[in-house]
Short mmCIF file of C-alpha atoms in Angstrom, two decimals:
data_model
loop_
_atom_site.label_atom_id
_atom_site.label_comp_id
_atom_site.label_asym_id
_atom_site.label_seq_id
_atom_site.Cartn_x
_atom_site.Cartn_y
_atom_site.Cartn_z
CA MET A 64 0.00 0.00 0.00
CA LYS A 65 2.85 2.33 0.90
CA LEU A 66 4.68 1.30 -2.27
CA GLN A 67 1.59 2.02 -4.39
CA LEU A 68 1.32 5.48 -2.83
CA ALA A 69 5.05 6.12 -3.33
CA ASN A 70 4.90 5.07 -6.99
CA TYR A 71 1.92 7.33 -7.50
CA LEU A 72 3.49 10.37 -5.78
CA ASN A 73 6.78 9.97 -7.62
CA ARG A 74 4.97 10.56 -10.89
CA TYR A 75 4.55 14.19 -9.79
CA ALA A 76 7.74 14.97 -7.85
CA SER A 77 10.73 13.12 -6.36
CA PHE A 78 9.88 12.15 -2.79
CA ASN A 79 12.56 10.58 -0.58
CA SER A 80 11.69 7.72 1.77
CA GLU A 81 11.49 10.00 4.80
CA GLU A 82 8.90 12.17 3.05
CA ILE A 83 6.91 9.10 1.97
CA GLU A 84 6.89 7.92 5.61
CA LEU A 85 5.65 11.31 6.79
CA ILE A 86 2.86 11.35 4.21
CA PHE A 87 1.88 7.71 4.78
CA ASP A 88 1.72 8.23 8.55
CA SER A 89 -0.75 11.11 8.08
CA LEU A 90 -3.16 8.91 6.13
CA SER A 91 -5.79 6.58 7.58
CA GLN A 92 -6.65 3.26 5.99
CA LYS A 93 -10.37 2.68 5.50
CA VAL A 94 -12.46 0.02 3.78
CA PHE A 95 -15.91 0.74 2.33
CA GLN A 96 -18.21 -2.12 1.35
CA LYS A 97 -20.12 -1.98 -1.94
CA LYS A 98 -22.87 0.73 -1.71
CA GLU A 99 -21.37 2.19 1.49
CA PHE A 100 -20.96 5.98 1.54
CA LEU A 101 -17.55 7.65 1.80
CA LEU A 102 -19.54 10.90 2.01
CA GLU A 103 -23.29 11.54 2.15
CA GLN A 104 -24.92 14.37 0.21
CA HIS A 105 -25.44 17.56 2.35
CA GLN A 106 -22.75 16.45 4.82
CA LEU A 107 -19.49 18.32 5.32
CA CYS A 108 -16.68 16.66 3.36
CA LYS A 109 -13.79 16.49 5.82
CA GLU A 110 -11.46 14.20 3.86
CA ARG A 111 -9.69 13.57 0.59
CA PHE A 112 -9.59 9.89 -0.36
CA PHE A 113 -6.83 8.16 -2.29
CA ILE A 114 -8.22 4.98 -3.85
CA ILE A 115 -5.92 1.98 -3.37
CA GLU A 116 -8.38 -0.50 -4.86
CA GLY A 117 -12.00 -0.25 -5.93
CA LEU A 118 -14.34 2.15 -7.66
CA VAL A 119 -16.56 4.97 -6.38
CA ARG A 120 -19.06 7.41 -7.84
CA HIS A 121 -19.51 11.13 -7.06
CA TYR A 122 -23.17 12.03 -7.62
CA ARG A 123 -26.07 14.15 -6.52
CA THR A 124 -29.74 13.27 -6.15
CA ASP A 125 -31.95 16.13 -7.34
CA PRO A 126 -35.23 17.14 -5.65
CA ASP A 127 -37.15 14.85 -8.05
CA GLY A 128 -35.07 11.87 -6.93
CA ASN A 129 -32.97 11.61 -10.11
CA GLU A 130 -29.30 10.72 -9.70
CA ASN A 131 -26.69 12.72 -11.63
CA ILE A 132 -23.23 11.14 -11.66
CA SER A 133 -20.51 13.72 -12.30
CA LEU A 134 -17.37 11.65 -11.64
CA PHE A 135 -16.13 8.11 -11.15
CA GLY A 136 -12.99 7.44 -9.09
CA ILE A 137 -10.76 4.41 -9.56
CA GLU A 138 -7.41 3.06 -8.33
CA ASN A 139 -4.65 5.69 -7.97
CA TRP A 140 -7.10 8.57 -7.97
CA TRP A 141 -7.84 11.18 -5.31
CA ILE A 142 -11.53 11.89 -4.76
CA THR A 143 -13.38 14.41 -2.61
CA ASN A 144 -16.08 17.04 -2.95
CA LEU A 145 -13.64 19.92 -3.37
CA ASP A 146 -16.10 22.77 -2.72
CA SER A 147 -17.16 21.22 0.59
CA PHE A 148 -13.58 20.26 1.57
CA VAL A 149 -12.07 23.68 0.75
CA ASN A 150 -14.90 26.06 1.66
CA GLU A 151 -16.38 24.01 4.52
CA VAL A 152 -19.91 24.07 3.10
CA PRO A 153 -22.31 21.07 2.94
CA SER A 154 -21.45 18.81 0.01
CA SER A 155 -23.76 19.04 -3.01
CA ASN A 156 -22.78 15.47 -3.89
CA ALA A 157 -22.40 12.06 -2.27
CA ILE A 158 -19.46 9.69 -2.78
CA GLN A 159 -20.44 6.01 -2.73
CA ALA A 160 -18.51 2.78 -3.24
CA VAL A 161 -19.60 0.99 -6.44
CA GLU A 162 -17.34 -1.95 -5.48
CA LYS A 163 -15.69 -2.80 -2.16
CA THR A 164 -13.12 0.02 -1.96
CA ASN A 165 -9.89 0.44 0.03
CA VAL A 166 -8.75 4.01 0.53
CA LEU A 167 -6.18 6.10 2.32
CA SER A 168 -7.87 9.22 3.66
CA ILE A 169 -6.52 12.54 4.92
CA SER A 170 -8.21 15.38 6.81
CA LYS A 171 -7.89 19.05 5.84
CA THR A 172 -5.83 19.87 8.94
CA GLU A 173 -3.44 16.97 8.36
CA LEU A 174 -3.05 17.95 4.72
CA GLU A 175 -2.28 21.59 5.61
CA ILE A 176 0.41 20.40 8.03
CA LEU A 177 1.84 18.11 5.35
CA TYR A 178 1.96 20.93 2.76
CA CYS A 179 4.27 22.81 5.18
CA LYS A 180 6.38 19.79 6.11
CA VAL A 181 6.66 18.46 2.53
CA PRO A 182 6.37 21.40 0.08
CA LYS A 183 6.62 19.02 -2.89
CA LEU A 184 3.09 18.01 -1.99
CA GLU A 185 1.92 21.51 -3.00
CA ARG A 186 3.34 20.81 -6.45
CA THR A 187 1.73 17.37 -6.53
CA PHE A 188 -1.72 18.67 -5.64
CA ARG A 189 -1.34 21.62 -8.02
CA LEU A 190 -0.68 19.14 -10.83
CA ILE A 191 -3.48 16.77 -9.75
CA THR A 192 -5.95 19.65 -9.57
CA GLU A 193 -4.87 20.89 -13.02
CA LYS A 194 -5.39 17.38 -14.38
CA THR A 195 -8.87 17.12 -12.85
CA LEU A 196 -9.80 20.57 -14.15
CA ILE A 197 -8.66 19.62 -17.66
CA ALA A 198 -10.65 16.35 -17.44
CA ILE A 199 -13.83 18.22 -16.45
CA GLN A 200 -13.36 20.83 -19.20
CA ARG A 201 -12.77 18.06 -21.75
CA LYS A 202 -15.89 16.24 -20.53
CA ASP A 203 -17.95 19.44 -20.89
CA GLU A 204 -16.62 19.97 -24.41
CA ILE A 205 -16.93 16.33 -25.48
CA TYR A 206 -20.55 16.45 -24.34
CA MET A 207 -21.11 19.47 -26.51
CA LYS A 208 -19.86 17.87 -29.69
CA GLN A 209 -19.97 14.06 -29.54
CA SER A 210 -22.80 11.63 -30.12
CA SER A 211 -23.99 9.34 -27.30
CA LYS A 212 -22.18 6.43 -28.94
CA GLU A 213 -18.89 8.31 -29.14
CA ARG A 214 -19.27 9.35 -25.48
CA TYR A 215 -19.83 5.73 -24.47
CA ASP A 216 -16.87 4.50 -26.52
CA SER A 217 -14.42 7.03 -25.10
CA LEU A 218 -15.59 6.30 -21.54
CA VAL A 219 -15.19 2.51 -21.70
CA ASP A 220 -11.87 2.83 -23.52
CA GLN A 221 -10.47 5.08 -20.76
CA ILE A 222 -10.96 2.73 -17.80
CA PRO A 223 -10.09 -0.99 -17.96
CA ASN A 224 -13.15 -3.27 -17.67
CA PHE A 225 -15.29 -0.24 -16.95
CA ALA A 226 -18.42 -1.64 -18.60
CA GLN A 227 -18.06 -4.84 -16.52
CA ARG A 228 -17.41 -3.02 -13.23
CA VAL A 229 -20.16 -0.39 -13.32
CA PRO A 230 -23.93 -1.04 -13.56
CA GLN A 231 -25.38 0.14 -16.87
CA TYR A 232 -27.83 2.57 -15.26
CA MET A 233 -24.88 4.42 -13.69
CA ILE A 234 -23.06 4.68 -17.01
CA ALA A 235 -26.29 6.01 -18.56
CA SER A 236 -26.56 8.62 -15.76
CA TYR A 237 -22.93 9.71 -16.23
CA LEU A 238 -23.44 10.00 -20.01
CA ASP A 239 -26.81 11.69 -19.55
CA ILE A 240 -28.64 9.23 -21.81
CA THR A 241 -31.51 6.80 -21.11
CA PRO A 242 -30.67 3.20 -20.06
CA GLU A 243 -32.72 2.01 -23.06
CA TYR A 244 -30.62 4.02 -25.48
CA LEU A 245 -27.40 2.83 -23.81
CA SER A 246 -28.59 -0.75 -24.28
CA GLU A 247 -29.06 -0.03 -28.02
CA ILE A 248 -25.54 1.41 -28.25
CA ARG A 249 -24.03 -1.65 -26.55
CA LYS A 250 -25.89 -4.07 -28.85
CA ASN A 251 -24.50 -2.33 -31.94
CA ARG A 252 -20.95 -2.06 -30.62
CA MET B 296 0.50 47.34 -11.77
CA LYS B 297 3.14 45.74 -9.54
CA LEU B 298 1.14 46.76 -6.47
CA GLN B 299 -2.05 45.21 -7.93
CA LEU B 300 -0.19 41.96 -8.58
CA ALA B 301 1.36 42.02 -5.07
CA ASN B 302 -2.03 42.60 -3.43
CA TYR B 303 -3.48 39.75 -5.45
CA LEU B 304 -0.66 37.30 -4.67
CA ASN B 305 -0.69 38.13 -0.97
CA ARG B 306 -4.25 36.82 -0.76
CA TYR B 307 -2.80 33.33 -1.27
CA ALA B 308 0.56 33.41 0.52
CA SER B 309 2.94 35.95 2.08
CA PHE B 310 5.37 37.12 -0.58
CA ASN B 311 8.24 39.42 0.36
CA SER B 312 9.27 42.31 -1.90
CA GLU B 313 12.17 40.37 -3.38
CA GLU B 314 9.82 37.55 -4.43
CA ILE B 315 7.34 40.05 -5.90
CA GLU B 316 10.21 41.61 -7.93
CA LEU B 317 11.25 38.19 -9.22
CA ILE B 318 7.70 37.33 -10.26
CA PHE B 319 7.00 40.74 -11.78
CA ASP B 320 10.23 40.63 -13.81
CA SER B 321 9.17 37.28 -15.34
CA LEU B 322 5.89 38.74 -16.61
CA SER B 323 5.39 40.66 -19.87
CA GLN B 324 2.98 43.56 -20.15
CA LYS B 325 0.63 43.35 -23.11
CA VAL B 326 -2.36 45.34 -24.31
CA PHE B 327 -5.16 43.83 -26.40
CA GLN B 328 -7.66 46.06 -28.17
CA LYS B 329 -11.37 45.18 -28.09
CA LYS B 330 -12.00 42.05 -30.25
CA GLU B 331 -8.26 41.25 -30.45
CA PHE B 332 -7.30 37.65 -29.70
CA LEU B 333 -5.08 36.70 -26.75
CA LEU B 334 -5.25 33.17 -28.20
CA GLU B 335 -6.84 31.83 -31.37
CA GLN B 336 -8.75 28.53 -31.45
CA HIS B 337 -6.57 25.58 -32.64
CA GLN B 338 -3.35 27.45 -31.74
CA LEU B 339 -0.97 26.32 -29.03
CA CYS B 340 -1.58 28.26 -25.81
CA LYS B 341 1.88 29.27 -24.64
CA GLU B 342 0.92 31.72 -21.92
CA ARG B 343 -1.10 32.32 -18.81
CA PHE B 344 -2.57 35.83 -18.64
CA PHE B 345 -3.19 37.85 -15.49
CA ILE B 346 -5.82 40.49 -16.21
CA ILE B 347 -4.86 43.91 -14.84
CA GLU B 348 -7.80 45.69 -16.44
CA GLY B 349 -10.44 44.63 -18.94
CA LEU B 350 -12.60 41.65 -19.76
CA VAL B 351 -12.05 38.61 -21.99
CA ARG B 352 -14.07 35.59 -23.08
CA HIS B 353 -12.89 31.95 -23.47
CA TYR B 354 -14.99 30.31 -26.17
CA ARG B 355 -15.07 27.79 -28.98
CA THR B 356 -16.71 27.99 -32.38
CA ASP B 357 -18.27 24.65 -33.31
CA PRO B 358 -18.25 23.21 -36.87
CA ASP B 359 -21.68 24.80 -37.51
CA GLY B 360 -20.27 28.24 -36.65
CA ASN B 361 -21.99 28.54 -33.26
CA GLU B 362 -20.02 30.18 -30.45
CA ASN B 363 -19.98 28.51 -27.02
CA ILE B 364 -18.61 30.72 -24.24
CA SER B 365 -17.33 28.67 -21.32
CA LEU B 366 -15.63 31.35 -19.22
CA PHE B 367 -15.29 35.10 -18.81
CA GLY B 368 -12.13 36.58 -17.28
CA ILE B 369 -12.02 39.93 -15.49
CA GLU B 370 -9.59 42.02 -13.41
CA ASN B 371 -7.43 40.03 -10.96
CA TRP B 372 -8.06 36.76 -12.74
CA TRP B 373 -5.67 34.35 -14.46
CA ILE B 374 -6.87 33.02 -17.78
CA THR B 375 -5.46 30.43 -20.19
CA ASN B 376 -6.56 27.31 -22.02
CA LEU B 377 -5.18 24.94 -19.41
CA ASP B 378 -5.28 21.76 -21.51
CA SER B 379 -3.28 23.42 -24.28
CA PHE B 380 -0.87 25.16 -21.88
CA VAL B 381 -0.17 22.03 -19.78
CA ASN B 382 -0.34 19.27 -22.39
CA GLU B 383 0.97 21.29 -25.35
CA VAL B 384 -1.96 20.39 -27.62
CA PRO B 385 -3.86 22.82 -29.89
CA SER B 386 -6.35 24.87 -27.91
CA SER B 387 -10.01 23.87 -28.28
CA ASN B 388 -10.97 27.45 -27.39
CA ALA B 389 -10.07 31.02 -28.28
CA ILE B 390 -9.52 33.84 -25.78
CA GLN B 391 -10.66 37.24 -27.05
CA ALA B 392 -10.78 40.72 -25.51
CA VAL B 393 -14.37 41.89 -25.00
CA GLU B 394 -13.01 45.30 -23.89
CA LYS B 395 -9.54 46.82 -24.29
CA THR B 396 -7.57 44.60 -21.90
CA ASN B 397 -4.21 45.02 -20.13
CA VAL B 398 -2.55 41.82 -19.02
CA LEU B 399 0.65 40.48 -17.53
CA SER B 400 1.56 37.24 -19.31
CA ILE B 401 3.93 34.42 -18.45
CA SER B 402 5.24 31.54 -20.55
CA LYS B 403 5.29 27.92 -19.37
CA THR B 404 9.10 27.86 -19.13
CA GLU B 405 9.23 31.09 -17.13
CA LEU B 406 6.50 29.80 -14.80
CA GLU B 407 8.35 26.50 -14.21
CA ILE B 408 11.50 28.46 -13.31
CA LEU B 409 9.49 30.67 -10.96
CA TYR B 410 7.90 27.66 -9.21
CA CYS B 411 11.44 26.56 -8.29
CA LYS B 412 12.68 30.01 -7.30
CA VAL B 413 9.52 30.95 -5.36
CA PRO B 414 7.88 27.77 -4.03
CA LYS B 415 5.02 29.80 -2.53
CA LEU B 416 3.85 30.20 -6.10
CA GLU B 417 3.10 26.45 -6.20
CA ARG B 418 0.73 27.01 -3.29
CA THR B 419 -0.78 30.05 -5.00
CA PHE B 420 -1.48 28.22 -8.24
CA ARG B 421 -2.75 25.13 -6.36
CA LEU B 422 -5.29 27.38 -4.62
CA ILE B 423 -6.20 29.27 -7.82
CA THR B 424 -6.70 25.99 -9.70
CA GLU B 425 -8.87 24.61 -6.86
CA LYS B 426 -10.96 27.80 -6.98
CA THR B 427 -11.41 27.52 -10.77
CA LEU B 428 -12.31 23.83 -10.50
CA ILE B 429 -14.92 24.60 -7.83
CA ALA B 430 -16.34 27.43 -9.99
CA ILE B 431 -16.69 25.10 -12.98
CA GLN B 432 -18.29 22.34 -10.88
CA ARG B 433 -20.72 24.87 -9.37
CA LYS B 434 -21.56 26.17 -12.86
CA ASP B 435 -22.27 22.61 -14.06
CA GLU B 436 -24.50 21.98 -11.07
CA ILE B 437 -26.25 25.33 -11.16
CA TYR B 438 -27.04 24.67 -14.82
CA MET B 439 -28.59 21.36 -13.85
CA LYS B 440 -30.99 22.83 -11.31
CA GLN B 441 -31.63 26.53 -11.93
CA SER B 442 -33.99 28.31 -14.31
CA SER B 443 -32.62 30.60 -17.03
CA LYS B 444 -33.70 33.62 -14.97
CA GLU B 445 -31.88 32.40 -11.85
CA ARG B 446 -28.76 31.72 -13.94
CA TYR B 447 -28.86 35.25 -15.35
CA ASP B 448 -29.41 36.82 -11.92
CA SER B 449 -26.51 34.99 -10.29
CA LEU B 450 -24.20 35.86 -13.21
CA VAL B 451 -24.87 39.60 -13.21
CA ASP B 452 -24.73 39.75 -9.42
CA GLN B 453 -21.27 38.13 -9.39
CA ILE B 454 -19.44 40.61 -11.62
CA PRO B 455 -19.85 44.40 -11.20
CA ASN B 456 -21.55 46.08 -14.21
CA PHE B 457 -21.40 42.77 -16.06
CA ALA B 458 -24.63 43.35 -18.02
CA GLN B 459 -23.31 46.77 -19.15
CA ARG B 460 -19.85 45.48 -20.10
CA VAL B 461 -20.75 42.37 -22.08
CA PRO B 462 -22.94 42.24 -25.23
CA GLN B 463 -26.23 40.45 -24.62
CA TYR B 464 -25.58 37.78 -27.25
CA MET B 465 -22.43 36.71 -25.34
CA ILE B 466 -24.33 36.45 -22.05
CA ALA B 467 -26.97 34.36 -23.86
CA SER B 468 -24.24 32.07 -25.23
CA TYR B 469 -22.65 31.65 -21.79
CA LEU B 470 -26.03 30.86 -20.23
CA ASP B 471 -26.99 28.62 -23.15
CA ILE B 472 -30.26 30.41 -23.82
CA THR B 473 -31.54 32.30 -26.89
CA PRO B 474 -30.93 36.09 -27.12
CA GLU B 475 -34.72 36.51 -27.45
CA TYR B 476 -35.35 34.69 -24.19
CA LEU B 477 -32.60 36.69 -22.46
CA SER B 478 -34.27 39.88 -23.63
CA GLU B 479 -37.55 38.67 -22.01
CA ILE B 480 -35.74 37.95 -18.73
CA ARG B 481 -34.14 41.41 -18.68
CA LYS B 482 -37.49 43.15 -19.36
CA ASN B 483 -39.08 41.38 -16.38
CA ARG B 484 -36.15 41.97 -14.00
#
């Protein structure tokens, strides 16, 4: 687990073993069973989660009871509701395990302390945040110009075994298409 | 201009005067006349722009010739096409001056050098990127739940004199509503 974290962090900056120890010691290991919530909607998001193994969804339920999935998180991915975590406001979204999921979690206070102790972590989180921002902008633009089929194809090609790991109704919600239409797309693929 | 930049940067971290000098010396002053392009669509975005005075729009023209405005940038705001700047791919969007606009611009290489010389800048850009990410996520969610009128109200309330500074057809494009419908909303406001 520590090795996986070290490999991940070293993609962004060169961390020595002492720094890795410091970071690892500030993280808590947690296991969430399938359908368990890492964060409930309207709660304060007090943690950032690094996914060691598993798959989660970040989604909101609207007043009519419809679910809107905005993000999926997989292995080697940080997930949180950033607005709630940064601005200390209730989270507009829930985060729920789609599979049994092992994470390393860190609180805001612990992370602030770490930024001071290990300044390379500022760089790492700057780069991670840039990457997430680019992904969201690309998603917004892809939505604006691609057909439902193209959206489905690019999604399942991005994440290994994605179509096997995630229920179809969730993929339909993420792609903003009906489950019936998704079923058509899959048949013709 | 240097004072404006210093005041802005000191919101994010405490920079001493030597650090401010270093940062300021790495920036180039540029003036763009109304309708002039800071960046053309499909070009490589080689700079990040800090707006000293003025207003710009970040938008893409689709194959049918329709303009989609994704962001506006105003005073004390950094603007770029992040995907193009970070990943060195052609920009999917243009950035154009809506008013005569004065900026301070920085190249990728200069910024990388500055990150090393002034590590507090890593923190600053981590926080700025988080803020932008939160703004985009909020926009996506607001779009999903608010009426056109509520979207218009929150936009014009956010930026001083926004409705006077920006042509109505651009506001309609940003809000994804027709200019005719926007005109109705304004009459009833």
